[in-house]
Amino acid sequence: GDTALAINTYQSVLEDFSRSFSATKRLSEIYYYQKDYHNAILYSNIAIEIAEEFYYDKNSVDLKTRFKTDLADAHHLKGLIRLKQNRFNDALNEMRRAANLDPLNKTITLDKGMVFFAANNLDSARYYFHTLKQEPELRNKVLFSLGNSYYKVKNLDSAFYYYNEISLSYPLFKTAHLYKGMVLTAMQKYKRALAALSTYLNLDSLSEEVLFRRAVLYNELGETDNALRDWARVIKINDTNQEAYRNRGLTYFQAGIYDKAILDFDKALELAPEQAYTEINRGYSYYLLDNPKQALIDLNNGIEKMPRYYFGYYFRALVHIRLKNKKKCCMDARRALELGMQESAMDNL
């Protein structure tokens, strides 16, 4: 895991063996995983040059076969780097060179499909994915990629089919459970989505993202205690997650626990001061706790940042009633209506 030491080691190797294919390819791989694509390309080009030199210079069939595979691997790696750089045509050219050199390497075929996927040529991507469905070692990756190709265009039924296939055939593929839960959430099948995310968490109980998503679902289903437990777990993992504080504040707010909602809104605004929605929600919470003066401060600030949010004006109109300022109440109520609020929704005015 010490990439700095690895880089120094391989560079030392090159000082003594400047034509070391293994050292140059390893350096390219390390820079690739570090997202240093400039150096990754530099060393992949050197690796290709070395492999070509040996491949074309050797008369032995065994040596040519060995260096042919090395050359294919180097072109494959360069294709992956170009993919990360969004240079899709260059990536495809490298993948084709690799496939011509090593036509039995199915991983190259899969990555060729991934280039088409990234370039939004989904029909071509699916063509390559489908050719690999019967490859046992790649099946789960292929099904997942097919699911992603449909999820990308919001074809939820097809996406669910492939994610579900993986979750049934290989239940330890935890990411399939996450995406299955995301699809079911988009379908508004919240209880089934909850089950999928819970299956994921049985495999990885410390996933901040999945705990967050499950808390949202618990909240949607009205399971306040479960939502609050998951929000607490998210915050324990990452106490700088302002979205978790904001959403836990909303959960407390919906449960009528306004003092705790305000504490979480305070923390969210400490981490992200420009959240106008949170400021407005905190202001309304102060109003509901009969603190109209503090409510007015938050609502004024929130409306200044988000002047077209009609609920802000509606909430401030309620505060003006509490402060016995009828004229300002009428002005805010009128502005809320102008911005699209329905008069029938204006309770207490």
Coordinates of C-alpha atoms in Angstrom, one line a residue:
G1 CA 0.0 0.0 0.0
D2 CA 3.0 2.3 0.1
T3 CA 2.9 3.7 -3.4
A4 CA 5.7 6.3 -2.8
L5 CA 8.1 3.5 -1.8
A6 CA 6.9 1.4 -4.7
I7 CA 7.6 4.3 -7.2
N8 CA 11.1 4.8 -5.7
T9 CA 11.8 1.1 -5.9
Y10 CA 10.8 0.7 -9.5
Q11 CA 12.6 3.9 -10.5
S12 CA 15.7 2.5 -8.9
V13 CA 15.3 -0.7 -10.9
L14 CA 15.1 1.5 -14.1
E15 CA 18.4 3.1 -13.2
D16 CA 20.1 -0.3 -13.4
F17 CA 17.8 -1.9 -16.0
S18 CA 16.5 0.9 -18.2
R19 CA 14.7 -1.5 -20.5
S20 CA 12.8 -3.3 -17.8
F21 CA 9.2 -3.8 -19.1
S22 CA 7.9 -4.9 -15.7
A23 CA 9.2 -1.8 -13.9
T24 CA 7.8 0.6 -16.5
K25 CA 4.4 -1.1 -16.6
R26 CA 4.2 -1.2 -12.8
L27 CA 5.0 2.5 -12.6
S28 CA 2.3 3.2 -15.2
E29 CA -0.2 1.2 -13.1
I30 CA 0.7 3.0 -9.9
Y31 CA 0.3 6.4 -11.5
Y32 CA -3.0 5.2 -13.0
Y33 CA -4.4 4.3 -9.6
Q34 CA -3.1 7.6 -8.2
K35 CA -5.0 9.4 -11.0
D36 CA -1.8 10.9 -12.3
Y37 CA -2.6 10.2 -15.9
H38 CA 0.2 12.2 -17.4
N39 CA 2.9 10.0 -15.8
A40 CA 0.7 6.9 -16.3
I41 CA 0.7 7.6 -20.1
L42 CA 4.4 8.4 -20.1
Y43 CA 5.4 5.0 -18.6
S44 CA 2.8 3.1 -20.6
N45 CA 4.4 4.4 -23.8
I46 CA 7.8 3.4 -22.6
A47 CA 6.4 -0.1 -21.7
I48 CA 4.9 -0.4 -25.2
E49 CA 8.2 0.7 -26.8
I50 CA 10.1 -1.9 -24.8
A51 CA 7.6 -4.7 -25.5
E52 CA 7.6 -3.9 -29.2
E53 CA 11.4 -4.0 -29.3
F54 CA 11.6 -7.4 -27.7
Y55 CA 8.5 -8.8 -29.7
Y56 CA 9.8 -7.8 -33.1
D57 CA 13.4 -8.7 -32.3
K58 CA 12.8 -12.3 -31.1
N59 CA 12.9 -15.2 -33.4
S60 CA 11.9 -17.8 -30.8
V61 CA 8.1 -18.6 -30.9
D62 CA 7.9 -18.9 -27.1
L63 CA 9.6 -15.5 -26.6
K64 CA 7.4 -13.8 -29.2
T65 CA 4.3 -15.3 -27.5
R66 CA 5.4 -14.0 -24.1
F67 CA 6.2 -10.5 -25.4
K68 CA 3.0 -10.4 -27.5
T69 CA 1.0 -10.8 -24.3
D70 CA 3.1 -8.1 -22.6
L71 CA 2.5 -5.8 -25.5
A72 CA -1.3 -6.5 -25.4
D73 CA -1.3 -5.8 -21.6
A74 CA 0.5 -2.5 -22.2
H75 CA -1.9 -1.3 -24.9
H76 CA -4.8 -2.4 -22.6
L77 CA -3.5 -0.4 -19.7
K78 CA -3.0 2.6 -22.0
G79 CA -6.6 2.2 -23.1
L80 CA -7.8 2.3 -19.5
I81 CA -5.8 5.5 -18.9
R82 CA -7.2 7.2 -22.0
L83 CA -10.7 6.1 -20.8
K84 CA -10.1 8.0 -17.5
Q85 CA -9.0 11.0 -19.6
N86 CA -12.3 10.8 -21.5
R87 CA -10.3 10.4 -24.7
F88 CA -12.7 7.7 -26.0
N89 CA -11.4 7.3 -29.6
D90 CA -7.8 6.9 -28.3
A91 CA -9.0 4.4 -25.7
L92 CA -10.8 2.3 -28.3
N93 CA -7.8 2.3 -30.6
E94 CA -5.6 1.0 -27.7
M95 CA -8.2 -1.6 -26.8
R96 CA -8.4 -2.8 -30.4
R97 CA -4.6 -3.1 -30.6
A98 CA -4.7 -5.1 -27.3
A99 CA -7.5 -7.4 -28.6
N100 CA -5.7 -8.0 -31.9
L101 CA -2.6 -9.1 -30.0
D102 CA -4.5 -11.2 -27.4
P103 CA -7.9 -12.1 -28.8
L104 CA -8.7 -14.6 -26.0
N105 CA -8.4 -12.0 -23.3
K106 CA -12.1 -11.4 -22.4
T107 CA -11.3 -8.6 -20.0
I108 CA -10.2 -6.5 -22.9
T109 CA -13.6 -7.1 -24.5
L110 CA -15.3 -6.0 -21.3
D111 CA -13.2 -2.8 -21.1
K112 CA -13.9 -2.1 -24.8
G113 CA -17.6 -2.2 -23.8
M114 CA -16.9 0.2 -20.9
V115 CA -15.3 2.7 -23.3
F116 CA -18.5 2.7 -25.4
F117 CA -20.5 3.0 -22.1
A118 CA -18.6 6.1 -21.0
A119 CA -19.0 7.6 -24.5
N120 CA -22.8 7.0 -24.2
N121 CA -22.8 4.6 -27.1
L122 CA -25.0 2.2 -25.1
D123 CA -26.0 -0.1 -27.9
S124 CA -22.4 -0.9 -28.7
A125 CA -21.6 -1.2 -25.0
R126 CA -24.4 -3.7 -24.6
Y127 CA -23.3 -5.7 -27.6
Y128 CA -19.9 -6.3 -26.1
F129 CA -21.4 -7.0 -22.6
H130 CA -23.8 -9.6 -24.1
T131 CA -20.9 -11.5 -25.8
L132 CA -19.4 -12.1 -22.3
K133 CA -22.5 -13.2 -20.3
Q134 CA -21.5 -16.8 -20.4
E135 CA -17.9 -16.2 -19.1
P136 CA -18.0 -17.4 -15.5
E137 CA -15.2 -15.2 -14.2
L138 CA -16.7 -12.1 -15.7
R139 CA -20.4 -12.8 -15.4
N140 CA -21.1 -10.6 -12.4
K141 CA -19.2 -7.6 -13.8
V142 CA -21.0 -8.1 -17.1
L143 CA -24.4 -8.2 -15.5
F144 CA -23.6 -5.2 -13.4
S145 CA -22.4 -3.3 -16.5
L146 CA -25.6 -4.2 -18.3
G147 CA -27.7 -3.0 -15.3
N148 CA -25.7 0.3 -15.3
S149 CA -26.3 0.8 -19.1
Y150 CA -30.1 0.7 -18.5
Y151 CA -30.0 2.6 -15.2
K152 CA -28.1 5.4 -17.0
V153 CA -31.1 6.0 -19.2
K154 CA -33.6 5.4 -16.4
N155 CA -34.9 2.2 -17.9
L156 CA -35.6 1.0 -14.3
D157 CA -37.2 -2.4 -15.1
S158 CA -34.3 -3.6 -17.2
A159 CA -31.7 -2.2 -14.7
F160 CA -33.5 -4.0 -11.8
Y161 CA -33.5 -7.3 -13.8
Y162 CA -29.7 -7.3 -14.1
Y163 CA -29.0 -6.1 -10.5
N164 CA -31.4 -8.6 -9.2
E165 CA -29.8 -11.4 -11.2
I166 CA -26.4 -10.7 -9.5
S167 CA -27.9 -10.4 -6.0
L168 CA -29.5 -13.8 -6.4
S169 CA -26.6 -15.6 -8.1
Y170 CA -23.8 -14.0 -6.1
P171 CA -25.2 -12.4 -2.9
L172 CA -21.8 -11.3 -1.7
F173 CA -21.6 -8.7 -4.6
K174 CA -22.6 -5.9 -2.3
T175 CA -22.7 -3.1 -4.9
A176 CA -25.5 -4.9 -6.7
H177 CA -27.6 -4.7 -3.5
L178 CA -26.9 -0.9 -3.4
Y179 CA -28.0 -0.3 -7.0
K180 CA -30.9 -2.6 -6.6
G181 CA -32.0 -0.4 -3.7
M182 CA -31.5 2.7 -5.7
V183 CA -33.6 1.4 -8.5
L184 CA -36.4 0.3 -6.2
T185 CA -36.2 3.7 -4.5
A186 CA -36.7 5.4 -7.9
M187 CA -39.6 3.1 -8.5
Q188 CA -41.0 4.2 -5.1
K189 CA -41.0 0.7 -3.8
Y190 CA -39.5 1.8 -0.6
K191 CA -39.9 -1.4 1.6
R192 CA -38.2 -3.5 -1.0
A193 CA -35.5 -0.9 -1.4
L194 CA -35.0 -0.9 2.3
A195 CA -34.5 -4.7 2.3
A196 CA -31.9 -4.4 -0.5
L197 CA -29.9 -1.7 1.4
S198 CA -30.2 -3.7 4.6
T199 CA -28.7 -6.7 2.8
Y200 CA -25.8 -4.5 1.7
L201 CA -25.3 -3.3 5.3
N202 CA -25.2 -6.9 6.5
L203 CA -22.0 -7.2 4.3
D204 CA -20.6 -3.7 5.1
S205 CA -22.0 -2.1 8.2
L206 CA -19.9 1.0 7.9
S207 CA -20.9 2.4 4.6
E208 CA -21.7 6.1 5.1
E209 CA -23.6 6.3 1.7
V210 CA -25.8 3.3 2.3
L211 CA -26.7 4.2 5.9
F212 CA -27.6 7.7 4.6
R213 CA -29.8 6.2 1.9
R214 CA -31.5 3.8 4.3
A215 CA -32.1 6.7 6.8
V216 CA -33.9 8.6 4.0
L217 CA -36.1 5.5 3.3
Y218 CA -36.9 5.0 6.9
N219 CA -37.9 8.6 7.1
E220 CA -40.1 8.2 3.9
L221 CA -41.8 5.2 5.5
G222 CA -42.5 7.1 8.8
E223 CA -40.1 4.9 10.8
T224 CA -38.6 7.8 12.8
D225 CA -36.7 5.9 15.4
N226 CA -35.0 3.8 12.7
A227 CA -34.2 6.9 10.7
L228 CA -32.7 8.6 13.7
R229 CA -30.5 5.5 14.5
D230 CA -29.1 5.5 11.0
W231 CA -28.5 9.3 11.0
A232 CA -26.6 8.8 14.2
R233 CA -24.5 6.1 12.6
V234 CA -23.7 8.3 9.6
I235 CA -22.6 11.1 11.8
K236 CA -20.5 8.8 13.9
I237 CA -18.7 7.7 10.8
N238 CA -18.4 11.3 9.4
D239 CA -19.1 14.1 11.8
T240 CA -18.6 16.7 9.0
N241 CA -21.4 15.4 6.9
Q242 CA -23.6 18.5 6.9
E243 CA -26.3 16.7 4.8
A244 CA -26.7 14.2 7.6
Y245 CA -27.2 16.9 10.2
R246 CA -29.6 18.7 7.9
N247 CA -31.7 15.6 7.2
R248 CA -31.6 14.4 10.8
G249 CA -32.9 17.9 11.7
L250 CA -35.7 17.4 9.2
T251 CA -36.5 14.0 10.8
Y252 CA -36.7 15.7 14.2
F253 CA -38.8 18.5 12.7
Q254 CA -41.3 16.1 11.2
A255 CA -41.5 14.3 14.5
G256 CA -42.3 17.6 16.2
I257 CA -39.1 17.6 18.2
Y258 CA -38.2 21.2 17.3
D259 CA -35.5 21.9 19.8
K260 CA -33.4 18.9 18.6
A261 CA -34.1 19.9 15.0
I262 CA -32.7 23.3 15.7
L263 CA -29.5 21.8 17.2
D264 CA -28.9 19.8 14.0
F265 CA -29.7 22.8 11.7
D266 CA -27.2 24.7 13.8
K267 CA -24.5 22.1 13.1
A268 CA -25.4 21.9 9.4
L269 CA -25.2 25.7 9.0
E270 CA -21.9 25.7 10.9
L271 CA -20.5 23.3 8.3
A272 CA -22.2 24.9 5.3
P273 CA -23.3 28.5 6.1
E274 CA -25.0 29.2 2.7
Q275 CA -27.8 26.6 3.1
A276 CA -30.8 28.9 2.6
Y277 CA -33.3 26.0 3.0
T278 CA -31.8 25.0 6.3
E279 CA -31.9 28.6 7.6
I280 CA -35.6 28.8 6.6
N281 CA -36.4 25.5 8.2
R282 CA -34.6 26.6 11.4
G283 CA -36.5 29.8 11.3
Y284 CA -39.8 28.0 11.1
S285 CA -38.7 25.7 13.9
Y286 CA -38.1 28.8 16.1
Y287 CA -41.6 30.0 15.2
L288 CA -43.1 26.7 16.2
L289 CA -41.2 27.0 19.6
D290 CA -42.8 30.5 20.0
N291 CA -39.6 32.4 19.4
P292 CA -40.7 34.7 16.6
K293 CA -37.9 37.2 16.9
Q294 CA -35.2 34.5 16.3
A295 CA -37.4 33.0 13.6
L296 CA -37.6 36.3 11.8
I297 CA -33.7 36.6 11.7
D298 CA -33.4 33.2 10.1
L299 CA -36.2 33.8 7.6
N300 CA -34.9 37.2 6.6
N301 CA -31.5 35.7 5.9
G302 CA -32.9 32.6 4.1
I303 CA -35.2 34.7 1.9
E304 CA -32.4 37.0 1.0
K305 CA -30.4 34.1 -0.3
M306 CA -33.4 32.3 -2.0
P307 CA -35.9 35.0 -2.9
R308 CA -38.1 32.8 -5.1
Y309 CA -38.9 30.2 -2.4
Y310 CA -42.5 30.8 -1.6
F311 CA -42.5 28.8 1.6
G312 CA -40.0 31.3 3.0
Y313 CA -42.5 34.1 2.6
Y314 CA -45.4 32.0 3.9
F315 CA -43.4 31.1 7.1
R316 CA -42.4 34.8 7.5
A317 CA -46.0 35.8 7.1
L318 CA -46.9 33.5 10.1
V319 CA -44.1 35.1 12.1
H320 CA -45.5 38.6 11.3
I321 CA -48.9 37.5 12.6
R322 CA -47.3 36.4 15.8
L323 CA -45.5 39.8 16.0
K324 CA -48.8 41.6 15.3
N325 CA -47.5 43.1 12.1
K326 CA -50.5 42.7 9.8
K327 CA -49.2 44.8 6.9
K328 CA -46.0 42.9 6.5
C329 CA -47.9 39.6 6.9
C330 CA -50.1 40.6 3.9
M331 CA -47.1 41.6 1.8
D332 CA -45.4 38.2 2.4
A333 CA -48.6 36.3 1.8
R334 CA -49.2 38.1 -1.4
R335 CA -45.6 37.4 -2.5
A336 CA -46.0 33.7 -1.7
L337 CA -49.1 33.6 -4.0
E338 CA -47.2 35.4 -6.7
L339 CA -44.5 32.7 -6.6
G340 CA -47.0 29.9 -7.0
M341 CA -48.3 28.9 -3.6
Q342 CA -51.9 27.9 -3.5
E343 CA -54.2 29.9 -1.3
S344 CA -55.8 26.7 0.0
A345 CA -52.4 25.7 1.4
M346 CA -52.1 28.9 3.5
D347 CA -53.2 27.6 6.9
N348 CA -53.4 30.0 9.8
L349 CA -53.5 33.2 7.6

